[in-house]
XYZ file of C-alpha atoms in Angstrom:
332
model
C -0.393 -2.355 8.794
C 0.341 -4.557 11.917
C -0.241 -5.099 15.831
C -0.958 -2.059 17.535
C 1.795 -0.029 18.725
C 2.603 3.157 20.938
C 2.505 6.573 19.331
C 5.190 7.414 18.691
C 19.622 14.356 9.691
C 19.942 16.080 6.573
C 20.789 14.050 3.416
C 22.979 15.202 0.660
C 20.940 15.799 -2.570
C 23.505 13.804 -4.554
C 23.028 10.872 -2.280
C 19.334 11.058 -2.727
C 19.626 10.907 -6.449
C 22.034 8.197 -6.751
C 19.227 6.301 -4.418
C 16.547 7.144 -6.624
C 18.285 6.275 -9.649
C 18.951 2.688 -8.260
C 15.298 2.632 -7.601
C 14.113 3.590 -10.996
C 16.283 0.802 -12.356
C 14.603 -1.738 -10.444
C 11.314 -0.217 -11.240
C 12.001 -0.548 -14.965
C 12.838 -4.284 -14.768
C 10.660 -6.319 -17.086
C 8.275 -8.903 -16.051
C 9.670 -12.512 -16.270
C 6.605 -14.101 -17.316
C 4.402 -11.702 -19.107
C 0.769 -11.759 -17.582
C 1.963 -14.116 -14.733
C 0.708 -13.140 -11.227
C 3.958 -14.166 -9.749
C 6.570 -12.723 -12.148
C 9.564 -11.291 -10.559
C 9.286 -8.018 -12.011
C 6.328 -5.575 -12.914
C 4.552 -5.193 -16.118
C 6.760 -3.775 -18.789
C 4.583 -0.707 -19.158
C 3.256 1.353 -16.496
C 1.344 -0.555 -13.742
C -2.306 0.195 -13.660
C -2.939 0.447 -10.051
C -5.734 0.707 -7.453
C -4.759 1.310 -3.879
C -7.063 0.042 -0.977
C -5.846 1.646 2.339
C -6.831 2.119 6.196
C -5.481 5.642 5.839
C -5.485 8.001 8.634
C -4.099 5.610 11.578
C -0.310 5.640 10.938
C 2.189 6.968 9.230
C 3.010 4.040 6.846
C -0.278 4.574 4.622
C 0.978 7.987 3.813
C 4.168 6.787 3.385
C 3.181 4.017 0.705
C 1.467 6.611 -1.207
C 4.353 8.905 -1.541
C 6.149 5.754 -3.042
C 3.339 5.563 -5.492
C 3.219 9.081 -6.345
C 6.916 8.978 -6.885
C 6.767 6.118 -9.127
C 3.983 7.573 -10.908
C 5.928 10.783 -11.722
C 8.547 8.678 -13.423
C 5.970 7.153 -15.627
C 6.180 3.627 -14.101
C 2.538 3.527 -12.141
C -0.749 4.901 -13.273
C -2.709 5.421 -10.141
C -6.206 4.433 -10.895
C -7.904 4.967 -7.843
C -7.371 5.110 -4.173
C -9.857 3.478 -1.697
C -10.597 3.749 1.942
C -11.265 0.726 3.484
C -12.056 2.103 7.073
C -14.930 4.110 8.463
C -13.289 7.485 9.170
C -15.065 10.428 8.086
C -12.018 12.406 7.402
C -10.154 9.900 5.115
C -11.673 10.811 1.892
C -10.885 14.598 2.155
C -7.251 13.592 3.720
C -6.546 11.276 0.771
C -7.927 13.810 -1.672
C -5.623 16.424 -0.277
C -2.400 14.191 -0.413
C -3.162 13.289 -3.893
C -3.696 16.978 -4.882
C -0.307 17.991 -3.239
C 1.437 15.519 -5.512
C -0.301 17.225 -8.380
C -2.867 14.412 -8.911
C -6.442 15.978 -7.906
C -8.237 13.882 -10.366
C -7.438 10.623 -8.776
C -11.167 9.358 -7.570
C -11.628 8.404 -4.124
C -13.691 5.463 -2.878
C -15.124 5.041 0.542
C -16.631 1.804 2.171
C -19.982 0.662 3.375
C -20.305 -1.258 6.515
C -16.252 -0.987 7.379
C -14.678 -0.760 10.870
C -14.879 2.768 12.526
C -11.396 3.539 13.527
C -10.196 6.925 14.941
C -8.139 9.054 12.800
C -4.664 10.423 13.901
C -3.998 12.836 10.786
C -6.887 12.633 8.331
C -8.664 15.795 9.730
C -5.366 17.686 9.886
C -4.908 16.944 6.179
C -8.521 17.681 5.297
C -8.465 20.991 7.173
C -4.763 22.196 6.077
C -4.319 21.168 2.456
C -6.640 22.076 -0.544
C -8.869 19.204 -1.747
C -12.117 19.010 -3.914
C -13.548 16.025 -1.734
C -15.852 14.164 -4.163
C -15.853 10.513 -2.767
C -18.032 7.710 -4.360
C -18.952 4.428 -2.858
C -15.843 2.059 -3.245
C -17.186 -0.817 -4.712
C -19.194 1.050 -7.283
C -15.711 2.894 -8.165
C -13.866 -0.398 -8.368
C -16.520 -1.790 -10.913
C -16.089 1.416 -13.083
C -12.503 1.555 -12.848
C -12.011 -2.149 -13.827
C -14.521 -1.990 -16.573
C -12.536 0.763 -18.350
C -9.172 -1.281 -18.199
C -7.823 -3.811 -20.650
C -8.214 -7.374 -19.264
C -5.779 -8.826 -16.890
C -4.119 -5.346 -16.451
C -4.820 -4.088 -13.256
C -2.839 -4.450 -9.969
C -4.835 -3.962 -6.815
C -2.786 -3.008 -3.546
C -4.395 -3.616 -0.269
C -2.836 -2.020 2.556
C -5.620 -2.016 5.129
C -8.691 -3.959 5.896
C -10.201 -6.402 3.177
C -13.644 -5.059 3.434
C -13.962 -3.509 0.137
C -12.555 -6.562 -1.740
C -14.814 -8.844 0.063
C -17.759 -6.849 -1.029
C -16.388 -6.444 -4.555
C -16.141 -10.277 -4.976
C -19.524 -10.715 -3.685
C -20.874 -8.349 -6.197
C -18.856 -9.428 -9.209
C -16.045 -12.070 -9.089
C -15.922 -12.355 -12.813
C -14.944 -9.073 -13.063
C -12.036 -9.201 -10.989
C -11.270 -12.551 -12.786
C -11.112 -10.751 -16.046
C -9.458 -7.523 -15.209
C -7.117 -7.975 -12.278
C -3.727 -9.345 -13.000
C -2.531 -9.544 -9.609
C -3.301 -8.431 -6.026
C -0.654 -7.492 -3.443
C -1.950 -7.788 0.215
C -0.007 -6.424 3.211
C -1.441 -8.635 6.048
C -0.686 -11.675 8.091
C 2.633 -13.277 8.938
C 4.844 -15.940 7.023
C 4.802 -18.812 6.984
C 2.690 -18.728 10.049
C 1.478 -15.976 12.727
C 2.372 -15.586 16.010
C -0.413 -13.370 16.507
C -3.428 -11.843 14.687
C -2.047 -9.013 12.553
C -3.690 -5.687 12.411
C -4.869 -5.604 8.835
C -6.163 -8.980 9.033
C -8.078 -8.076 11.850
C -9.879 -5.263 10.989
C -12.648 -7.069 9.370
C -11.912 -10.793 10.005
C -14.740 -12.202 8.139
C -13.894 -10.032 5.033
C -10.122 -11.492 5.641
C -11.316 -15.143 5.492
C -13.524 -14.717 2.506
C -10.739 -12.861 0.471
C -7.920 -15.320 1.448
C -10.072 -18.372 0.716
C -11.681 -17.290 -2.536
C -10.205 -14.293 -4.268
C -10.013 -15.133 -7.911
C -6.697 -14.086 -9.110
C -3.185 -14.532 -8.449
C -2.309 -12.956 -4.810
C 0.969 -12.051 -3.015
C 1.157 -11.430 0.641
C 3.409 -9.341 2.377
C 3.468 -10.133 6.120
C 4.278 -8.358 9.527
C 7.674 -9.757 9.620
C 8.841 -7.768 6.674
C 8.084 -4.579 7.793
C 9.430 -5.014 11.211
C 12.879 -4.893 9.817
C 12.460 -1.885 7.671
C 12.751 1.843 9.433
C 12.047 4.139 6.693
C 10.761 7.760 6.400
C 13.503 9.271 8.933
C 14.677 11.646 6.607
C 11.295 13.294 5.615
C 11.592 16.484 7.723
C 15.103 17.121 5.783
C 14.078 16.608 2.374
C 10.399 17.503 2.271
C 9.430 21.175 2.437
C 7.769 22.675 5.268
C 4.477 22.568 3.513
C 4.476 18.951 2.875
C 1.507 17.158 3.920
C 4.031 13.865 4.182
C 6.047 16.028 6.713
C 3.279 17.231 8.422
C 2.300 13.531 9.349
C 5.550 12.299 10.259
C 6.169 15.557 12.570
C 2.759 14.734 14.081
C 3.258 11.194 14.973
C 7.025 11.227 15.559
C 8.141 14.933 15.764
C 10.851 16.157 13.320
C 14.392 15.109 14.502
C 13.076 12.009 16.245
C 13.572 8.604 14.552
C 10.786 6.405 14.158
C 11.781 2.732 15.195
C 8.387 1.066 15.137
C 8.726 -0.448 11.655
C 7.461 0.372 7.979
C 4.821 -2.164 6.754
C 2.636 -0.522 3.816
C 5.332 0.839 1.777
C 7.029 -2.391 1.334
C 4.102 -3.847 -0.188
C 3.809 -0.581 -2.271
C 7.360 -1.151 -3.550
C 6.896 -4.640 -4.612
C 3.668 -3.852 -6.539
C 5.646 -1.290 -8.558
C 9.085 -2.748 -8.692
C 8.643 -6.520 -8.280
C 11.248 -8.640 -6.474
C 14.150 -6.765 -7.499
C 17.128 -7.389 -5.243
C 15.362 -6.999 -2.299
C 12.451 -10.102 -2.233
C 12.022 -13.500 -3.211
C 8.914 -15.363 -3.709
C 7.865 -18.411 -1.697
C 5.051 -20.401 -0.917
C 4.888 -22.415 -4.224
C 2.612 -25.384 -3.746
C 0.724 -23.749 -0.742
C -1.704 -21.288 -0.051
C -2.736 -19.093 2.880
C -5.299 -19.675 5.416
C -6.729 -17.586 8.151
C -8.209 -19.378 11.656
C -11.239 -18.108 13.323
C -8.949 -16.141 15.563
C -7.227 -14.218 13.004
C -4.118 -15.815 12.948
C -2.849 -17.016 9.490
C -0.918 -20.028 8.168
C 0.616 -21.472 4.930
C -0.575 -24.640 4.142
C -0.363 -27.328 1.274
C -2.329 -26.879 -1.621
C -1.619 -24.890 -4.700
C -3.991 -21.798 -5.218
C -2.104 -19.128 -7.097
C -0.824 -17.599 -4.030
C 2.662 -16.793 -2.678
C 4.359 -14.590 0.024
C 7.403 -12.203 -0.166
C 10.459 -12.968 1.726
C 13.164 -10.107 2.409
C 16.582 -10.922 1.162
C 18.012 -7.315 1.775
C 16.356 -5.273 4.494
C 18.802 -2.422 4.386
C 18.680 -2.155 0.542
C 14.766 -2.050 0.714
C 14.842 0.444 3.216
C 17.075 2.696 1.156
C 14.939 2.280 -2.053
C 11.740 2.903 0.024
C 13.364 6.104 1.235
C 14.598 7.262 -2.064
C 11.026 7.266 -3.128
C 9.480 8.820 -0.174
C 12.122 11.555 0.127
C 11.353 12.857 -3.286
C 9.016 15.670 -3.093
C 7.013 17.075 -6.094
C 8.607 20.076 -7.752
C 6.825 23.378 -6.693
């Protein structure tokens, strides 16, 4: 996510189809270096993905999950589990409701312990309006169960919120992370240096500093500056049916017919996690690593630690690619 911000036309089907086709070609790009955590493309098979999100606060967490569900429907992603990383009593049910609407009610939901308490903006709406099973489990326990069940060096973790769960998991079983996780994509910070503390990093600053300093597998950071250039989601009210939870959230925060101009953060990290750099990113930061100061600001400093950060090469193309995935509602 990002610094706190104030709350907040039909598209031809053929245009959407063309955009989605372009996106899927990008998603299908083979990895440039096998198991390497910094290959330009994703693994050649489906990305085995665990999502860690501060769901319930802003639109872009819902949009990121929409991106991932559409990619899963093409066979490019297997969503192993979704974790809430903030203390919001409606999040588990809201996440389950969204997954259920996309036809994946069996995705397990993890909930944190000792996480930052946040106000919900739409989780309760989703929980009360849409079907869900609502059987959450402890996030760290779920992480360990999911990782143990996967091949070595095969899992991608996508962090689009607080780093609370990842810090607790690393303190509990760092060896398991090193054995099972191929790469970790983290939306947080600003690169190469932050002008102010970024939202996700500030949600649990001690956890952020721990993960950034000691995480045992390759990490790619997606910074505030990327999402500030991307304004996705503005076609949802035209492309999603009236009963869509994605549309309901957008309408609640922005009102249908009103374009969002705040930015789009979490879907940019989700897109990289499933599609690689494609023609929209480059990986920067070789020979250096991320650091986070006591005030929450971060900076890239010399010293190789298996970390990189994303740089946007074409924000307009990235916006179109994200929109093509968000706009694809599941078939009834």
